[in-house]
PDB file of C-alpha atoms in Angstrom:
ATOM      1  CA  PRO A   1     106.218 112.890  98.385  1.00 94.00           C
ATOM      2  CA  VAL A   2     106.272 110.481  95.440  1.00 95.00           C
ATOM      3  CA  ALA A   3     109.166 111.513  93.214  1.00 97.00           C
ATOM      4  CA  VAL A   4     110.279 110.268  89.831  1.00 98.00           C
ATOM      5  CA  VAL A   5     114.079 110.304  89.685  1.00 98.00           C
ATOM      6  CA  THR A   6     115.235 111.026  86.146  1.00 98.00           C
ATOM      7  CA  SER A   7     118.738 110.521  84.830  1.00 98.00           C
ATOM      8  CA  ARG A   8     120.710 110.900  81.614  1.00 97.00           C
ATOM      9  CA  LEU A   9     124.023 109.539  80.405  1.00 97.00           C
ATOM     10  CA  GLY A  10     124.741 110.683  76.874  1.00 96.00           C
ATOM     11  CA  GLU A  11     121.623 109.911  74.866  1.00 95.00           C
ATOM     12  CA  VAL A  12     120.313 107.340  77.377  1.00 96.00           C
ATOM     13  CA  VAL A  13     117.559 108.585  79.694  1.00 97.00           C
ATOM     14  CA  ASN A  14     115.697 106.773  82.429  1.00 97.00           C
ATOM     15  CA  ALA A  15     113.217 107.316  85.228  1.00 97.00           C
ATOM     16  CA  GLN A  16     112.368 105.481  88.432  1.00 96.00           C
ATOM     17  CA  ILE A  17     110.361 106.089  91.568  1.00 94.00           C
ATOM     18  CA  ALA A  18     112.585 107.339  94.391  1.00 92.00           C
ATOM     19  CA  VAL A  19     113.199 104.948  97.261  1.00 83.00           C
ATOM     20  CA  ALA A  20     114.345 107.536  99.795  1.00 90.00           C
ATOM     21  CA  ILE A  21     114.973 111.285  99.697  1.00 95.00           C
ATOM     22  CA  SER A  22     116.058 113.503 102.552  1.00 96.00           C
ATOM     23  CA  ALA A  23     117.078 117.123 103.026  1.00 95.00           C
ATOM     24  CA  ALA A  24     120.826 117.447 103.638  1.00 96.00           C
ATOM     25  CA  SER A  25     121.221 121.162 104.370  1.00 94.00           C
ATOM     26  CA  ILE A  26     119.421 123.770 106.435  1.00 93.00           C
ATOM     27  CA  VAL A  27     121.103 126.639 104.578  1.00 93.00           C
ATOM     28  CA  PRO A  28     118.424 128.187 102.336  1.00 92.00           C
ATOM     29  CA  GLU A  29     120.885 129.437  99.721  1.00 93.00           C
ATOM     30  CA  ALA A  30     122.656 126.043  99.516  1.00 94.00           C
ATOM     31  CA  PRO A  31     119.935 123.371  99.355  1.00 97.00           C
ATOM     32  CA  ARG A  32     121.179 119.795  99.285  1.00 97.00           C
ATOM     33  CA  LEU A  33     119.521 116.400  99.197  1.00 97.00           C
ATOM     34  CA  LEU A  34     120.368 112.809  99.935  1.00 97.00           C
ATOM     35  CA  VAL A  35     118.914 110.364  97.418  1.00 97.00           C
ATOM     36  CA  GLN A  36     119.277 106.585  97.834  1.00 95.00           C
ATOM     37  CA  ILE A  37     119.416 104.522  94.668  1.00 95.00           C
ATOM     38  CA  TYR A  38     119.769 100.739  94.756  1.00 92.00           C
ATOM     39  CA  LYS A  39     122.727  99.455  92.763  1.00 93.00           C
ATOM     40  CA  GLU A  40     120.555  96.956  90.881  1.00 90.00           C
ATOM     41  CA  ASN A  41     118.404  99.754  89.437  1.00 93.00           C
ATOM     42  CA  TYR A  42     119.113 100.758  85.843  1.00 95.00           C
ATOM     43  CA  SER A  43     119.254 104.404  86.947  1.00 96.00           C
ATOM     44  CA  HIS A  44     122.115 103.785  89.367  1.00 96.00           C
ATOM     45  CA  ASP A  45     124.953 103.690  86.857  1.00 96.00           C
ATOM     46  CA  LEU A  46     123.446 106.513  84.814  1.00 97.00           C
ATOM     47  CA  ILE A  47     123.426 108.727  87.906  1.00 98.00           C
ATOM     48  CA  TYR A  48     126.824 107.559  89.149  1.00 98.00           C
ATOM     49  CA  GLN A  49     128.550 108.155  85.816  1.00 98.00           C
ATOM     50  CA  SER A  50     126.773 111.405  84.864  1.00 98.00           C
ATOM     51  CA  GLN A  51     126.922 112.824  88.405  1.00 98.00           C
ATOM     52  CA  SER A  52     123.436 114.263  88.023  1.00 98.00           C
ATOM     53  CA  LEU A  53     119.757 113.531  88.623  1.00 98.00           C
ATOM     54  CA  ALA A  54     116.433 115.315  88.782  1.00 98.00           C
ATOM     55  CA  LEU A  55     113.501 114.775  91.122  1.00 98.00           C
ATOM     56  CA  ASN A  56     110.058 115.199  89.583  1.00 98.00           C
ATOM     57  CA  PHE A  57     107.316 115.265  92.212  1.00 98.00           C
ATOM     58  CA  LEU A  58     103.974 113.837  91.121  1.00 97.00           C
ATOM     59  CA  ARG A  59     100.648 115.592  91.611  1.00 97.00           C
ATOM     60  CA  ARG A  60      97.833 113.996  93.586  1.00 95.00           C
ATOM     61  CA  ASP A  61      96.038 113.084  90.335  1.00 95.00           C
ATOM     62  CA  GLN A  62      99.071 111.211  88.912  1.00 96.00           C
ATOM     63  CA  VAL A  63      98.829 107.925  90.840  1.00 94.00           C
ATOM     64  CA  ALA A  64      98.464 106.111  87.497  1.00 92.00           C
ATOM     65  CA  LEU A  65     102.113 106.955  86.684  1.00 94.00           C
ATOM     66  CA  ILE A  66     103.474 104.886  89.577  1.00 92.00           C
ATOM     67  CA  PRO A  67     103.519 101.554  87.650  1.00 90.00           C
ATOM     68  CA  LYS A  68     105.159 103.188  84.606  1.00 91.00           C
ATOM     69  CA  PHE A  69     108.051 104.530  86.648  1.00 94.00           C
ATOM     70  CA  GLY A  70     108.088 102.141  89.604  1.00 89.00           C
ATOM     71  CA  LEU A  71     107.148  98.648  88.431  1.00 84.00           C
ATOM     72  CA  ALA A  72     109.088  98.376  85.161  1.00 86.00           C
ATOM     73  CA  SER A  73     112.818  98.522  84.461  1.00 89.00           C
ATOM     74  CA  GLY A  74     114.497 100.902  82.059  1.00 91.00           C
ATOM     75  CA  ARG A  75     116.528  97.903  80.927  1.00 91.00           C
ATOM     76  CA  ASP A  76     113.348  96.490  79.369  1.00 91.00           C
ATOM     77  CA  GLU A  77     111.630  99.608  78.054  1.00 93.00           C
ATOM     78  CA  ASP A  78     112.064 103.316  77.495  1.00 95.00           C
ATOM     79  CA  LYS A  79     110.061 104.603  80.446  1.00 95.00           C
ATOM     80  CA  LEU A  80     110.120 108.166  79.122  1.00 96.00           C
ATOM     81  CA  LEU A  81     108.757 107.252  75.691  1.00 94.00           C
ATOM     82  CA  GLY A  82     105.684 109.410  75.142  1.00 94.00           C
ATOM     83  CA  VAL A  83     106.372 111.504  78.251  1.00 95.00           C
ATOM     84  CA  GLU A  84     106.981 115.193  77.635  1.00 97.00           C
ATOM     85  CA  TYR A  85     110.064 116.598  79.302  1.00 97.00           C
ATOM     86  CA  ASN A  86     112.645 119.300  78.912  1.00 97.00           C
ATOM     87  CA  VAL A  87     116.241 119.587  80.045  1.00 96.00           C
ATOM     88  CA  ARG A  88     117.720 122.055  82.520  1.00 93.00           C
ATOM     89  CA  GLY A  89     121.231 122.590  83.896  1.00 94.00           C
ATOM     90  CA  SER A  90     122.015 119.003  84.900  1.00 96.00           C
ATOM     91  CA  GLY A  91     120.980 117.592  81.525  1.00 97.00           C
ATOM     92  CA  CYS A  92     118.453 115.255  83.163  1.00 98.00           C
ATOM     93  CA  PRO A  93     114.842 115.090  81.976  1.00 98.00           C
ATOM     94  CA  ILE A  94     112.421 117.386  83.811  1.00 98.00           C
ATOM     95  CA  LEU A  95     108.821 116.222  83.397  1.00 98.00           C
ATOM     96  CA  THR A  96     106.690 119.045  82.026  1.00 97.00           C
ATOM     97  CA  ASP A  97     103.581 117.598  83.671  1.00 96.00           C
ATOM     98  CA  CYS A  98     104.248 117.172  87.394  1.00 97.00           C
ATOM     99  CA  TRP A  99     103.779 119.005  90.688  1.00 98.00           C
ATOM    100  CA  GLY A 100     107.327 120.379  90.682  1.00 98.00           C
ATOM    101  CA  TYR A 101     110.960 119.460  90.234  1.00 98.00           C
ATOM    102  CA  LEU A 102     114.481 119.760  91.620  1.00 98.00           C
ATOM    103  CA  ASP A 103     117.384 119.580  89.184  1.00 98.00           C
ATOM    104  CA  CYS A 104     120.527 118.324  90.916  1.00 98.00           C
ATOM    105  CA  ARG A 105     124.257 117.792  90.558  1.00 98.00           C
ATOM    106  CA  ILE A 106     125.919 115.004  92.580  1.00 98.00           C
ATOM    107  CA  ILE A 107     128.682 116.215  94.889  1.00 98.00           C
ATOM    108  CA  ASN A 108     129.343 113.016  96.825  1.00 98.00           C
ATOM    109  CA  ALA A 109     128.409 109.340  96.846  1.00 97.00           C
ATOM    110  CA  MET A 110     128.536 106.921  99.763  1.00 97.00           C
ATOM    111  CA  ASP A 111     128.532 103.179  99.193  1.00 94.00           C
ATOM    112  CA  GLY A 112     125.792 101.622 101.280  1.00 90.00           C
ATOM    113  CA  GLY A 113     126.399  98.025 100.208  1.00 89.00           C
ATOM    114  CA  ASP A 114     123.212  97.390  98.235  1.00 90.00           C
ATOM    115  CA  MET A 115     122.638 101.059  97.436  1.00 92.00           C
ATOM    116  CA  THR A 116     124.470 104.319  96.943  1.00 96.00           C
ATOM    117  CA  CYS A 117     123.519 107.397  98.897  1.00 97.00           C
ATOM    118  CA  PHE A 118     124.034 110.370  96.588  1.00 98.00           C
ATOM    119  CA  MET A 119     124.454 113.847  98.044  1.00 98.00           C
ATOM    120  CA  ALA A 120     123.320 116.460  95.561  1.00 98.00           C
ATOM    121  CA  ASP A 121     123.351 120.210  95.236  1.00 98.00           C
ATOM    122  CA  VAL A 122     120.042 121.581  94.000  1.00 97.00           C
ATOM    123  CA  LEU A 123     120.771 123.608  90.857  1.00 97.00           C
ATOM    124  CA  ASP A 124     117.207 124.630  90.103  1.00 97.00           C
ATOM    125  CA  GLY A 125     113.707 123.876  91.248  1.00 97.00           C
ATOM    126  CA  LYS A 126     110.186 125.028  90.760  1.00 97.00           C
ATOM    127  CA  THR A 127     106.651 124.260  91.857  1.00 97.00           C
ATOM    128  CA  LEU A 128     104.498 123.836  88.747  1.00 97.00           C
ATOM    129  CA  SER A 129     101.077 123.111  90.310  1.00 96.00           C
ATOM    130  CA  ASP A 130      98.879 124.389  93.104  1.00 94.00           C
ATOM    131  CA  GLY A 131      98.136 122.309  96.164  1.00 92.00           C
ATOM    132  CA  GLU A 132     100.245 119.532  97.616  1.00 94.00           C
ATOM    133  CA  PRO A 133     102.220 116.848  95.812  1.00 97.00           C
ATOM    134  CA  LEU A 134     101.206 113.197  95.914  1.00 95.00           C
ATOM    135  CA  TRP A 135     102.307 111.651  99.217  1.00 94.00           C
ATOM    136  CA  TRP A 136     103.041 107.922  99.573  1.00 88.00           C
ATOM    137  CA  ARG A 137     100.510 107.524 102.377  1.00 88.00           C
ATOM    138  CA  ASP A 138      97.769 108.723 100.000  1.00 90.00           C
ATOM    139  CA  ALA A 139      99.095 106.912  96.922  1.00 86.00           C
ATOM    140  CA  ARG A 140      99.038 103.513  98.666  1.00 83.00           C
ATOM    141  CA  ARG A 141      95.345 103.934  99.443  1.00 85.00           C
ATOM    142  CA  LYS A 142      94.585 104.639  95.781  1.00 85.00           C
ATOM    143  CA  LEU A 143      96.645 101.876  94.151  1.00 82.00           C
ATOM    144  CA  PRO A 144      94.639  98.919  92.816  1.00 78.00           C
ATOM    145  CA  PRO A 145      95.292  95.589  94.606  1.00 78.00           C
ATOM    146  CA  GLU A 146      97.095  94.100  91.562  1.00 82.00           C
ATOM    147  CA  TRP A 147      99.576  97.017  91.524  1.00 72.00           C
ATOM    148  CA  LEU A 148     100.178  96.644  95.256  1.00 72.00           C
ATOM    149  CA  GLU A 149     100.761  92.906  94.792  1.00 79.00           C
ATOM    150  CA  HIS A 150     103.206  93.554  91.939  1.00 64.00           C
ATOM    151  CA  TRP A 151     104.977  96.154  94.110  1.00 71.00           C
ATOM    152  CA  GLN A 152     105.241  93.659  97.002  1.00 76.00           C
ATOM    153  CA  GLN A 153     106.659  90.960  94.705  1.00 76.00           C
ATOM    154  CA  LYS A 154     109.181  93.395  93.253  1.00 70.00           C
ATOM    155  CA  GLN A 155     110.188  94.594  96.705  1.00 75.00           C
ATOM    156  CA  SER A 156     110.560  91.029  98.024  1.00 72.00           C
ATOM    157  CA  SER A 157     112.868  90.192  95.134  1.00 72.00           C
ATOM    158  CA  GLU A 158     114.889  93.358  95.723  1.00 73.00           C
ATOM    159  CA  ILE A 159     115.209  92.589  99.433  1.00 71.00           C
ATOM    160  CA  ALA A 160     116.543  89.101  98.629  1.00 71.00           C
ATOM    161  CA  THR A 161     119.085  90.595  96.209  1.00 73.00           C
ATOM    162  CA  SER A 162     120.064  93.222  98.774  1.00 73.00           C
ATOM    163  CA  ARG A 163     120.582  90.580 101.468  1.00 78.00           C
ATOM    164  CA  ASN A 164     122.998  88.745  99.182  1.00 76.00           C
ATOM    165  CA  THR A 165     124.822  91.973  98.331  1.00 74.00           C
ATOM    166  CA  MET A 166     125.049  93.015 101.975  1.00 74.00           C
ATOM    167  CA  ASN A 167     126.444  89.605 103.040  1.00 70.00           C
ATOM    168  CA  GLN A 168     129.355  89.678 100.572  1.00 62.00           C
TER     169      GLN A 168
END
């Protein structure tokens, strides 16, 4: 599903679209996740230093939020300005208007060269809407061509940066 990763370090908050998320435990009473965050992303250092993050899963009718959280950088703008959120146990923003959330504490971080793979304990989570969340396969079909082009340009630039990082 499309997830907005939120982070907080002190008074600084940020949000970005998740690159990769995976379950990391089959034990129901000890849910864990793996979340990959590229080192060049503004969120990376916020997550690394605070040792926390939250995943906010978008609803199917929230495709229009993808550019806000996925095509801009928190270095250039406050991506949560005007977005209602509250704070749970991790201290990270939890969007009040989304399909559901997972509030997480980082328990380990693995250096992946161009990214860090964070392992996180799920502290809290809740489904806030009926139906299914927005899935990437569906979101891509709904994105306007100019957003897809912007996404491709951004991704191409990130791949070039990652190649340089990986070759060092």
